[in-house]
Amino acid sequence: MTRGDGHAQPTTSRTHSPPPGGGRDRAPRLLWAPQAWIDGRWRDAAVLETGSDGCWRSITTGQPPPADAAVLDGPVLPGLVDAHSHAFQRAFAGLTEQRAAGRDDFWSWRDRMYGVALNVTPAELRRWAARLYSELLLGGYTQVCEFHYLHHDRDGQPYADPLTMCTALADAADDAGIGLTLLPALYERAGFAQPALRDDQRRFAADPARVIALRDGVRALGRPRLRAGVAIHSLRAASAEAIDRLVDAVADDGAPIHVHVAEQTGEVDDCLAATGARPIEWLLRRHRPDARWHLVHATHALPGEIDAVARSGAGVVLCPGTEANLGDGLTDVPHWLSSGTPLSIGSDSHVTRAWPEELRWLEYGQRLQLRQRNVCADPAVAGGSTAQRLFERALHAGAAAAGFAHWGLRAGARADLLVVDAGDSALDELPAGALLDALVFSSPTRPFAGVLVAGRWAVEPAPRGASGGDAARR
């Protein structure tokens, strides 16, 4: 392939098969961990029992290891949801960090990204997505929300099977062993004043009827770790009337609705010119989002808009690694937190692929801007721990963004967990109260020794006494 800027685009020689994520064998029915993150704090000596349905049957603490339990070498955390992903952009990571001339910003990056989008085949999408999803597992994510708009063949014509690209992503998730929430996106125009798509957007076209058909087709696949909701690419990419039709069509559906909004100041200016209102203001006034809605980025949100989003019940998905890489700007994280808005995180373009790094960027951006420390902490919450406050928000909001009513280490939730590699030099000999802070801010090189998804090992821990966790990752 070649990119839209004429440079070499990754070919199959760079598109490797994903590393195997362990045997993905069902874990023993009983697991024992020295500590487990339950209800927002560490609990000692946890016995975790999985059911045949892939959910937690029971979790108790303060117990010695049962004779038939698998004893885990490190503390365990619930997996997080990666609430915003464009898997095909993984093929592009690292290839846009040079500027030949002029100004380089989000819009010039987007034009080059379209060159990737125009050329990727279903087989390449599956390979790149499987590689990405394996990386996300190692980064502590056990479910990923795929904001999917790469619908058609390279000439812009529908595939004979409209689910071709959705199936490629679902297959990739199965290859890796991760859970997937697919969000086919409404996409019908190039901008507020451009009623049609640009030629280099031809693969993205989808009206409300097509979005609903894709959602229903994904659900009909019947795969146990696969869910589906819907997405609206952005207010600039879909007319208000089309958004209304899609929202009406999902009125009785409790699945999530995701939308990019207010990521760029240029988008804010264009929305003002076209509608007389800023994007978040217009969204709240015209479409009245509720708790099913998740506003992706919301970078340029005014204080009153943040409060209005909080009152609506909608959540926000922040992607600090990508937002930094693209030069989007910084949103007002302390205000989002204090407003009570559900706040999840996403890896978006996948220049970063681990939640500890995303949370670190979330806090460090505020520190750099405000010249303060522990900006996102609240002395009245989690003992003033920055990492604990951000992790808890991302844990619960991410579950809603992926369409789960129950999540975490609790009976009835899907049996997902992360085994912390306590032998990593950045974590060694730390007291439990500092472990989550160190995971985020001490930069461990291999934070997770094992990853369980729906009661099966996606990354299997090394046997007790083995050196490190590398053996499980080969």
Short mmCIF file of C-alpha atoms in Angstrom, two decimals:
data_model
loop_
_atom_site.label_atom_id
_atom_site.label_comp_id
_atom_site.label_asym_id
_atom_site.label_seq_id
_atom_site.Cartn_x
_atom_site.Cartn_y
_atom_site.Cartn_z
CA MET A 1 0.00 0.00 0.00
CA THR A 2 0.96 3.66 -0.22
CA ARG A 3 -0.21 6.37 2.10
CA GLY A 4 -2.11 9.42 1.00
CA ASP A 5 1.11 11.48 1.38
CA GLY A 6 2.96 9.22 -1.05
CA HIS A 7 5.15 7.48 1.53
CA ALA A 8 5.31 3.77 1.94
CA GLN A 9 2.39 2.36 3.86
CA PRO A 10 2.72 -0.81 5.96
CA THR A 11 2.38 -3.92 3.82
CA THR A 12 1.85 -7.49 4.85
CA SER A 13 5.60 -7.74 5.57
CA ARG A 14 5.04 -5.40 8.53
CA THR A 15 1.69 -6.88 9.49
CA HIS A 16 2.74 -9.64 11.85
CA SER A 17 0.55 -12.22 13.48
CA PRO A 18 -0.23 -11.32 17.07
CA PRO A 19 1.78 -12.93 19.84
CA PRO A 20 -0.15 -15.78 21.38
CA GLY A 21 -1.89 -14.66 24.55
CA GLY A 22 -1.23 -17.79 26.50
CA GLY A 23 -3.26 -20.93 25.90
CA ARG A 24 -6.54 -19.21 26.75
CA ASP A 25 -7.44 -22.28 28.74
CA ARG A 26 -10.16 -21.99 31.31
CA ALA A 27 -8.63 -21.06 34.62
CA PRO A 28 -9.15 -23.30 37.65
CA ARG A 29 -12.55 -22.79 39.25
CA LEU A 30 -10.93 -21.30 42.34
CA LEU A 31 -8.21 -18.66 42.39
CA TRP A 32 -6.48 -17.22 45.46
CA ALA A 33 -4.65 -13.90 45.53
CA PRO A 34 -2.72 -12.23 48.35
CA GLN A 35 -4.59 -8.96 47.70
CA ALA A 36 -7.52 -8.01 45.47
CA TRP A 37 -8.98 -4.62 44.52
CA ILE A 38 -12.60 -4.86 45.70
CA ASP A 39 -15.03 -1.98 46.19
CA GLY A 40 -12.35 0.65 45.76
CA ARG A 41 -9.67 -0.69 48.09
CA TRP A 42 -7.26 -3.56 48.61
CA ARG A 43 -8.56 -6.58 50.50
CA ASP A 44 -6.28 -9.34 51.76
CA ALA A 45 -6.36 -13.06 51.00
CA ALA A 46 -9.08 -13.23 48.35
CA VAL A 47 -10.72 -16.39 47.06
CA LEU A 48 -12.31 -15.87 43.65
CA GLU A 49 -14.64 -18.50 42.23
CA THR A 50 -15.59 -18.56 38.55
CA GLY A 51 -18.78 -20.04 37.18
CA SER A 52 -19.36 -21.99 33.99
CA ASP A 53 -20.89 -18.85 32.46
CA GLY A 54 -17.56 -16.98 32.58
CA CYS A 55 -18.70 -14.74 35.45
CA TRP A 56 -17.62 -14.50 39.06
CA ARG A 57 -19.69 -16.85 41.16
CA SER A 58 -18.37 -15.66 44.52
CA ILE A 59 -15.53 -13.59 45.97
CA THR A 60 -14.52 -13.75 49.61
CA THR A 61 -11.59 -12.23 51.49
CA GLY A 62 -9.55 -13.03 54.57
CA GLN A 63 -9.36 -16.69 53.60
CA PRO A 64 -6.42 -19.09 53.39
CA PRO A 65 -5.90 -20.72 49.98
CA PRO A 66 -8.31 -23.64 49.46
CA ALA A 67 -6.59 -26.92 48.69
CA ASP A 68 -7.89 -26.94 45.10
CA ALA A 69 -7.26 -23.23 44.34
CA ALA A 70 -4.66 -21.87 41.94
CA VAL A 71 -2.48 -19.55 44.01
CA LEU A 72 -1.55 -16.35 42.18
CA ASP A 73 1.81 -14.75 42.88
CA GLY A 74 0.66 -11.12 42.87
CA PRO A 75 -2.21 -8.82 43.80
CA VAL A 76 -5.14 -8.74 41.39
CA LEU A 77 -7.04 -5.85 39.86
CA PRO A 78 -10.16 -5.78 37.69
CA GLY A 79 -9.41 -5.24 34.02
CA LEU A 80 -10.28 -1.85 32.54
CA VAL A 81 -12.31 -1.09 29.43
CA ASP A 82 -10.52 0.67 26.59
CA ALA A 83 -13.50 2.89 25.78
CA HIS A 84 -12.30 4.27 22.43
CA SER A 85 -10.41 2.46 19.69
CA HIS A 86 -9.81 2.80 15.96
CA ALA A 87 -7.95 -0.49 15.45
CA PHE A 88 -6.81 0.18 11.87
CA GLN A 89 -4.86 3.21 13.08
CA ARG A 90 -2.46 0.86 14.91
CA ALA A 91 -0.82 0.37 11.49
CA PHE A 92 -0.08 4.10 11.46
CA ALA A 93 1.44 4.52 14.94
CA GLY A 94 4.98 5.88 14.76
CA LEU A 95 4.77 6.88 11.10
CA THR A 96 3.66 10.50 11.49
CA GLU A 97 6.33 11.94 13.77
CA GLN A 98 8.19 13.94 11.10
CA ARG A 99 7.33 17.33 9.60
CA ALA A 100 8.63 18.10 6.13
CA ALA A 101 7.38 21.68 5.84
CA GLY A 102 4.65 24.06 6.97
CA ARG A 103 2.29 23.44 9.84
CA ASP A 104 1.48 19.96 11.13
CA ASP A 105 -1.69 19.54 13.18
CA PHE A 106 -4.70 17.28 13.62
CA TRP A 107 -6.05 18.09 10.17
CA SER A 108 -2.83 17.28 8.31
CA TRP A 109 -2.52 14.08 10.37
CA ARG A 110 -6.10 13.20 9.42
CA ASP A 111 -5.37 13.52 5.70
CA ARG A 112 -2.46 11.10 6.04
CA MET A 113 -4.56 8.74 8.16
CA TYR A 114 -7.12 8.59 5.34
CA GLY A 115 -4.39 7.08 3.16
CA VAL A 116 -4.22 4.15 5.56
CA ALA A 117 -7.99 3.86 5.74
CA LEU A 118 -8.29 3.76 1.95
CA ASN A 119 -5.95 0.79 1.57
CA VAL A 120 -6.40 -1.64 4.44
CA THR A 121 -7.98 -4.96 3.45
CA PRO A 122 -10.18 -7.14 5.69
CA ALA A 123 -7.31 -9.59 6.18
CA GLU A 124 -4.93 -6.77 7.12
CA LEU A 125 -7.49 -5.27 9.47
CA ARG A 126 -7.84 -8.61 11.25
CA ARG A 127 -4.07 -9.04 11.59
CA TRP A 128 -3.42 -5.51 12.82
CA ALA A 129 -6.40 -5.57 15.17
CA ALA A 130 -5.38 -8.95 16.63
CA ARG A 131 -1.89 -7.62 17.24
CA LEU A 132 -3.33 -4.48 18.83
CA TYR A 133 -5.79 -6.37 21.00
CA SER A 134 -3.00 -8.63 22.28
CA GLU A 135 -1.05 -5.49 23.21
CA LEU A 136 -4.08 -4.01 24.95
CA LEU A 137 -4.40 -7.14 27.07
CA LEU A 138 -0.80 -6.73 28.20
CA GLY A 139 -1.63 -3.09 28.92
CA GLY A 140 -4.40 -4.06 31.34
CA TYR A 141 -7.52 -3.79 29.17
CA THR A 142 -9.93 -6.74 29.01
CA GLN A 143 -12.65 -5.12 26.86
CA VAL A 144 -12.30 -2.66 23.98
CA CYS A 145 -14.91 -0.36 22.43
CA GLU A 146 -14.28 -0.24 18.69
CA PHE A 147 -15.57 3.02 17.17
CA HIS A 148 -15.94 1.56 13.70
CA TYR A 149 -16.40 3.51 10.48
CA LEU A 150 -14.33 1.53 7.97
CA HIS A 151 -17.42 -0.02 6.41
CA HIS A 152 -16.88 -0.48 2.66
CA ASP A 153 -14.42 -1.84 0.13
CA ARG A 154 -11.53 0.29 -1.11
CA ASP A 155 -13.53 1.65 -4.03
CA GLY A 156 -16.27 2.78 -1.68
CA GLN A 157 -18.68 0.04 -2.77
CA PRO A 158 -20.38 -2.12 -0.13
CA TYR A 159 -18.94 -5.58 0.40
CA ALA A 160 -21.14 -8.46 -0.70
CA ASP A 161 -21.32 -9.25 3.01
CA PRO A 162 -21.89 -5.88 4.73
CA LEU A 163 -20.42 -7.34 7.95
CA THR A 164 -17.03 -8.04 6.36
CA MET A 165 -15.05 -5.45 8.31
CA CYS A 166 -17.05 -5.98 11.51
CA THR A 167 -16.33 -9.70 11.30
CA ALA A 168 -12.63 -9.00 10.77
CA LEU A 169 -12.61 -7.08 14.06
CA ALA A 170 -14.65 -9.73 15.88
CA ASP A 171 -12.29 -12.43 14.60
CA ALA A 172 -9.31 -10.38 15.76
CA ALA A 173 -10.81 -10.08 19.25
CA ASP A 174 -11.31 -13.84 19.32
CA ASP A 175 -7.72 -14.37 18.13
CA ALA A 176 -6.41 -12.26 21.01
CA GLY A 177 -8.91 -13.33 23.66
CA ILE A 178 -10.21 -9.85 24.52
CA GLY A 179 -13.82 -8.72 24.87
CA LEU A 180 -15.16 -6.38 22.17
CA THR A 181 -17.96 -3.82 21.99
CA LEU A 182 -18.46 -2.90 18.32
CA LEU A 183 -19.91 0.54 17.62
CA PRO A 184 -20.71 0.99 13.90
CA ALA A 185 -20.66 4.71 13.17
CA LEU A 186 -23.04 7.04 11.37
CA TYR A 187 -21.01 8.96 8.76
CA GLU A 188 -22.59 10.81 5.85
CA ARG A 189 -20.79 14.09 5.08
CA ALA A 190 -17.40 15.82 5.16
CA GLY A 191 -18.40 18.79 7.29
CA PHE A 192 -21.13 21.15 8.44
CA ALA A 193 -21.11 22.97 5.10
CA GLN A 194 -20.27 19.91 2.98
CA PRO A 195 -23.34 17.74 2.37
CA ALA A 196 -21.38 14.81 0.86
CA LEU A 197 -18.26 12.84 1.76
CA ARG A 198 -14.87 13.62 0.28
CA ASP A 199 -13.54 10.98 -2.08
CA ASP A 200 -10.97 9.88 0.48
CA GLN A 201 -13.83 9.24 2.94
CA ARG A 202 -15.68 6.93 0.58
CA ARG A 203 -15.22 3.83 2.75
CA PHE A 204 -16.98 5.48 5.71
CA ALA A 205 -20.48 6.09 4.31
CA ALA A 206 -23.27 4.88 6.58
CA ASP A 207 -26.78 6.21 7.10
CA PRO A 208 -28.94 5.35 10.14
CA ALA A 209 -30.45 2.26 8.49
CA ARG A 210 -27.01 0.84 7.70
CA VAL A 211 -25.77 1.51 11.23
CA ILE A 212 -28.72 -0.35 12.72
CA ALA A 213 -28.27 -3.23 10.25
CA LEU A 214 -24.61 -3.55 11.21
CA ARG A 215 -25.42 -3.44 14.91
CA ASP A 216 -28.04 -6.16 14.50
CA GLY A 217 -25.73 -8.24 12.32
CA VAL A 218 -22.96 -8.10 14.93
CA ARG A 219 -25.37 -9.19 17.64
CA ALA A 220 -26.58 -12.05 15.45
CA LEU A 221 -23.04 -13.46 15.33
CA GLY A 222 -23.75 -14.70 18.84
CA ARG A 223 -20.19 -14.61 20.12
CA PRO A 224 -19.91 -14.71 23.91
CA ARG A 225 -17.46 -11.80 24.40
CA LEU A 226 -18.97 -9.61 21.66
CA ARG A 227 -21.43 -6.74 22.19
CA ALA A 228 -22.72 -3.97 19.92
CA GLY A 229 -23.99 -0.43 20.28
CA VAL A 230 -23.89 2.50 17.87
CA ALA A 231 -21.75 5.55 17.23
CA ILE A 232 -22.14 8.94 15.58
CA HIS A 233 -18.83 9.94 14.08
CA SER A 234 -19.29 13.62 14.96
CA LEU A 235 -21.73 16.48 14.58
CA ARG A 236 -19.80 17.66 11.54
CA ALA A 237 -20.04 14.22 9.87
CA ALA A 238 -23.80 13.66 10.30
CA SER A 239 -26.79 15.93 9.90
CA ALA A 240 -29.00 16.68 12.87
CA GLU A 241 -31.85 14.91 11.08
CA ALA A 242 -29.82 11.74 10.57
CA ILE A 243 -28.72 11.76 14.20
CA ASP A 244 -32.36 12.12 15.25
CA ARG A 245 -33.35 9.13 13.09
CA LEU A 246 -30.61 6.99 14.58
CA VAL A 247 -31.48 8.01 18.14
CA ASP A 248 -35.15 7.27 17.49
CA ALA A 249 -34.20 3.85 16.13
CA VAL A 250 -32.36 2.94 19.34
CA ALA A 251 -34.89 4.49 21.70
CA ASP A 252 -35.73 1.14 23.29
CA ASP A 253 -32.17 -0.17 23.28
CA GLY A 254 -30.00 0.20 26.36
CA ALA A 255 -26.69 -0.20 24.54
CA PRO A 256 -24.15 2.64 24.48
CA ILE A 257 -24.11 5.54 21.99
CA HIS A 258 -20.69 7.12 21.36
CA VAL A 259 -19.87 10.38 19.57
CA HIS A 260 -16.72 12.42 18.92
CA VAL A 261 -17.32 15.98 20.09
CA ALA A 262 -15.34 19.20 20.63
CA GLU A 263 -11.95 17.62 19.99
CA GLN A 264 -10.60 20.50 17.90
CA THR A 265 -11.04 24.27 18.09
CA GLY A 266 -11.67 24.25 14.34
CA GLU A 267 -14.63 21.95 14.91
CA VAL A 268 -15.97 24.29 17.59
CA ASP A 269 -15.68 27.27 15.24
CA ASP A 270 -17.37 25.43 12.37
CA CYS A 271 -20.23 24.30 14.62
CA LEU A 272 -20.75 27.84 15.87
CA ALA A 273 -20.89 29.13 12.29
CA ALA A 274 -23.31 26.42 11.16
CA THR A 275 -25.64 26.16 14.16
CA GLY A 276 -25.04 29.21 16.32
CA ALA A 277 -23.94 26.97 19.18
CA ARG A 278 -20.82 25.16 20.34
CA PRO A 279 -20.76 21.36 19.74
CA ILE A 280 -21.53 20.22 23.29
CA GLU A 281 -24.12 22.97 23.68
CA TRP A 282 -25.78 21.92 20.41
CA LEU A 283 -25.69 18.23 21.29
CA LEU A 284 -27.33 18.83 24.64
CA ARG A 285 -29.96 21.15 23.21
CA ARG A 286 -30.90 19.19 20.09
CA HIS A 287 -30.36 15.53 20.96
CA ARG A 288 -30.71 15.43 24.75
CA PRO A 289 -28.13 12.73 25.60
CA ASP A 290 -28.69 10.45 28.57
CA ALA A 291 -26.70 7.82 30.45
CA ARG A 292 -26.29 5.71 27.30
CA TRP A 293 -24.22 8.46 25.67
CA HIS A 294 -20.44 8.76 25.87
CA LEU A 295 -18.83 11.94 24.55
CA VAL A 296 -15.38 11.15 23.18
CA HIS A 297 -12.64 13.76 23.81
CA ALA A 298 -14.82 16.78 24.79
CA THR A 299 -11.48 18.57 24.92
CA HIS A 300 -12.82 22.07 24.43
CA ALA A 301 -15.65 22.05 26.94
CA LEU A 302 -16.61 25.16 28.89
CA PRO A 303 -17.36 24.88 32.63
CA GLY A 304 -21.10 25.30 32.06
CA GLU A 305 -21.03 22.58 29.40
CA ILE A 306 -19.28 20.19 31.78
CA ASP A 307 -21.96 20.80 34.40
CA ALA A 308 -24.71 20.30 31.82
CA VAL A 309 -23.19 16.99 30.67
CA ALA A 310 -23.05 15.85 34.28
CA ARG A 311 -26.74 16.70 34.75
CA SER A 312 -27.65 14.74 31.60
CA GLY A 313 -26.08 11.54 32.94
CA ALA A 314 -23.86 11.14 29.89
CA GLY A 315 -20.23 10.09 30.25
CA VAL A 316 -17.03 11.40 28.71
CA VAL A 317 -14.21 9.33 27.18
CA LEU A 318 -10.78 10.94 27.46
CA CYS A 319 -7.85 9.69 25.36
CA PRO A 320 -4.84 11.55 26.76
CA GLY A 321 -2.14 9.71 24.80
CA THR A 322 -3.76 10.41 21.44
CA GLU A 323 -4.92 13.90 22.42
CA ALA A 324 -1.31 14.76 23.26
CA ASN A 325 0.03 13.14 20.09
CA LEU A 326 -2.41 15.08 17.90
CA GLY A 327 -1.99 18.38 19.71
CA ASP A 328 -5.69 18.53 20.58
CA GLY A 329 -5.26 20.49 23.80
CA LEU A 330 -6.13 19.79 27.44
CA THR A 331 -9.60 19.44 28.86
CA ASP A 332 -10.52 20.52 32.39
CA VAL A 333 -10.08 17.16 34.13
CA PRO A 334 -10.57 18.49 37.69
CA HIS A 335 -13.93 19.96 36.69
CA TRP A 336 -15.02 16.75 34.97
CA LEU A 337 -14.10 14.87 38.15
CA SER A 338 -15.77 17.25 40.58
CA SER A 339 -18.93 17.37 38.47
CA GLY A 340 -19.42 13.63 38.93
CA THR A 341 -19.45 12.94 35.18
CA PRO A 342 -18.60 9.29 34.39
CA LEU A 343 -15.03 9.43 33.03
CA SER A 344 -13.55 6.55 31.03
CA ILE A 345 -10.34 6.32 29.04
CA GLY A 346 -9.49 5.18 25.52
CA SER A 347 -6.37 4.50 23.48
CA ASP A 348 -7.92 5.89 20.25
CA SER A 349 -5.10 5.95 17.65
CA HIS A 350 -2.98 3.57 19.77
CA VAL A 351 0.19 5.56 20.15
CA THR A 352 -0.17 4.32 23.74
CA ARG A 353 -1.74 0.97 24.57
CA ALA A 354 -1.73 0.61 28.36
CA TRP A 355 -4.08 2.18 30.89
CA PRO A 356 -1.35 3.10 33.41
CA GLU A 357 0.21 5.32 30.76
CA GLU A 358 -3.14 6.89 29.86
CA LEU A 359 -3.85 7.72 33.50
CA ARG A 360 -0.34 9.10 33.92
CA TRP A 361 -0.82 11.38 30.90
CA LEU A 362 -4.21 12.43 32.21
CA GLU A 363 -2.63 13.71 35.42
CA TYR A 364 0.63 15.00 33.95
CA GLY A 365 -1.15 17.17 31.40
CA GLN A 366 -2.90 18.96 34.25
CA ARG A 367 0.34 19.30 36.23
CA LEU A 368 2.10 20.90 33.28
CA GLN A 369 -0.76 23.27 32.61
CA LEU A 370 -1.45 24.29 36.22
CA ARG A 371 2.07 23.87 37.67
CA GLN A 372 0.70 21.83 40.55
CA ARG A 373 0.98 18.21 41.69
CA ASN A 374 -1.69 15.56 42.31
CA VAL A 375 -4.22 17.74 40.53
CA CYS A 376 -6.74 14.93 40.06
CA ALA A 377 -6.59 13.78 43.67
CA ASP A 378 -9.20 14.57 46.30
CA PRO A 379 -8.04 14.37 49.95
CA ALA A 380 -11.52 13.12 50.86
CA VAL A 381 -11.43 10.27 48.32
CA ALA A 382 -9.17 7.18 48.42
CA GLY A 383 -6.86 8.76 50.97
CA GLY A 384 -5.91 11.45 48.49
CA SER A 385 -4.44 8.98 45.99
CA THR A 386 -4.42 10.33 42.43
CA ALA A 387 -4.18 6.91 40.80
CA GLN A 388 -6.94 5.39 42.90
CA ARG A 389 -9.38 8.19 42.10
CA LEU A 390 -8.68 8.02 38.36
CA PHE A 391 -8.71 4.22 38.28
CA GLU A 392 -12.06 3.97 40.05
CA ARG A 393 -13.64 6.50 37.69
CA ALA A 394 -12.27 4.70 34.63
CA LEU A 395 -13.35 1.33 36.01
CA HIS A 396 -17.02 2.18 36.45
CA ALA A 397 -17.44 4.59 33.53
CA GLY A 398 -15.63 2.22 31.17
CA ALA A 399 -18.05 -0.56 32.03
CA ALA A 400 -20.99 1.66 31.08
CA ALA A 401 -19.23 2.75 27.88
CA ALA A 402 -18.93 -0.91 26.87
CA GLY A 403 -22.52 -1.75 27.78
CA PHE A 404 -22.01 -3.60 31.08
CA ALA A 405 -24.23 -3.12 34.11
CA HIS A 406 -21.84 -5.14 36.32
CA TRP A 407 -18.04 -4.98 36.25
CA GLY A 408 -15.08 -5.57 38.50
CA LEU A 409 -14.28 -8.12 41.16
CA ARG A 410 -17.81 -8.83 42.34
CA ALA A 411 -20.23 -11.73 42.05
CA GLY A 412 -22.17 -11.69 38.79
CA ALA A 413 -19.63 -9.60 36.85
CA ARG A 414 -17.62 -11.14 34.04
CA ALA A 415 -14.63 -13.02 35.44
CA ASP A 416 -11.86 -10.66 34.32
CA LEU A 417 -8.77 -9.80 36.32
CA LEU A 418 -5.18 -8.60 36.05
CA VAL A 419 -2.39 -10.25 38.03
CA VAL A 420 0.03 -7.51 39.03
CA ASP A 421 3.66 -8.47 38.48
CA ALA A 422 4.81 -7.52 41.96
CA GLY A 423 8.33 -8.64 41.05
CA ASP A 424 8.80 -5.76 38.66
CA SER A 425 11.55 -3.52 40.04
CA ALA A 426 9.21 -0.49 40.03
CA LEU A 427 6.78 -2.30 42.34
CA ASP A 428 9.04 -4.46 44.47
CA GLU A 429 8.71 -4.07 48.25
CA LEU A 430 6.02 -1.40 48.06
CA PRO A 431 3.26 -1.30 50.68
CA ALA A 432 -0.16 -2.22 49.30
CA GLY A 433 -1.43 1.32 49.86
CA ALA A 434 1.09 2.66 47.34
CA LEU A 435 0.80 -0.10 44.73
CA LEU A 436 -1.78 1.54 42.45
CA ASP A 437 0.07 4.87 42.56
CA ALA A 438 3.29 3.10 41.60
CA LEU A 439 1.58 1.23 38.76
CA VAL A 440 0.64 4.56 37.23
CA PHE A 441 3.50 6.87 38.19
CA SER A 442 6.55 4.63 38.69
CA SER A 443 6.42 3.27 35.12
CA PRO A 444 6.78 -0.51 35.57
CA THR A 445 8.04 -2.16 32.40
CA ARG A 446 5.84 -5.25 32.70
CA PRO A 447 3.04 -4.44 35.14
CA PHE A 448 0.77 -7.43 34.53
CA ALA A 449 1.88 -11.05 34.76
CA GLY A 450 -1.51 -12.51 33.84
CA VAL A 451 -4.80 -11.43 32.30
CA LEU A 452 -8.08 -13.31 32.75
CA VAL A 453 -11.08 -12.63 30.46
CA ALA A 454 -14.42 -14.35 31.06
CA GLY A 455 -12.80 -17.03 33.16
CA ARG A 456 -10.08 -17.88 30.62
CA TRP A 457 -6.44 -16.90 30.59
CA ALA A 458 -5.75 -14.50 27.74
CA VAL A 459 -2.26 -14.04 29.20
CA GLU A 460 -1.42 -16.95 31.46
CA PRO A 461 0.78 -16.30 34.50
CA ALA A 462 4.05 -18.15 34.71
CA PRO A 463 4.07 -21.08 37.16
CA ARG A 464 4.82 -20.17 40.75
CA GLY A 465 8.53 -19.73 41.27
CA ALA A 466 9.28 -19.04 37.59
CA SER A 467 11.37 -15.99 36.91
CA GLY A 468 9.28 -13.09 35.63
CA GLY A 469 6.20 -13.24 33.44
CA ASP A 470 7.93 -13.44 30.07
CA ALA A 471 7.39 -17.15 29.64
CA ALA A 472 3.63 -16.65 29.59
CA ARG A 473 3.91 -14.07 26.84
CA ARG A 474 5.81 -16.16 24.32
#
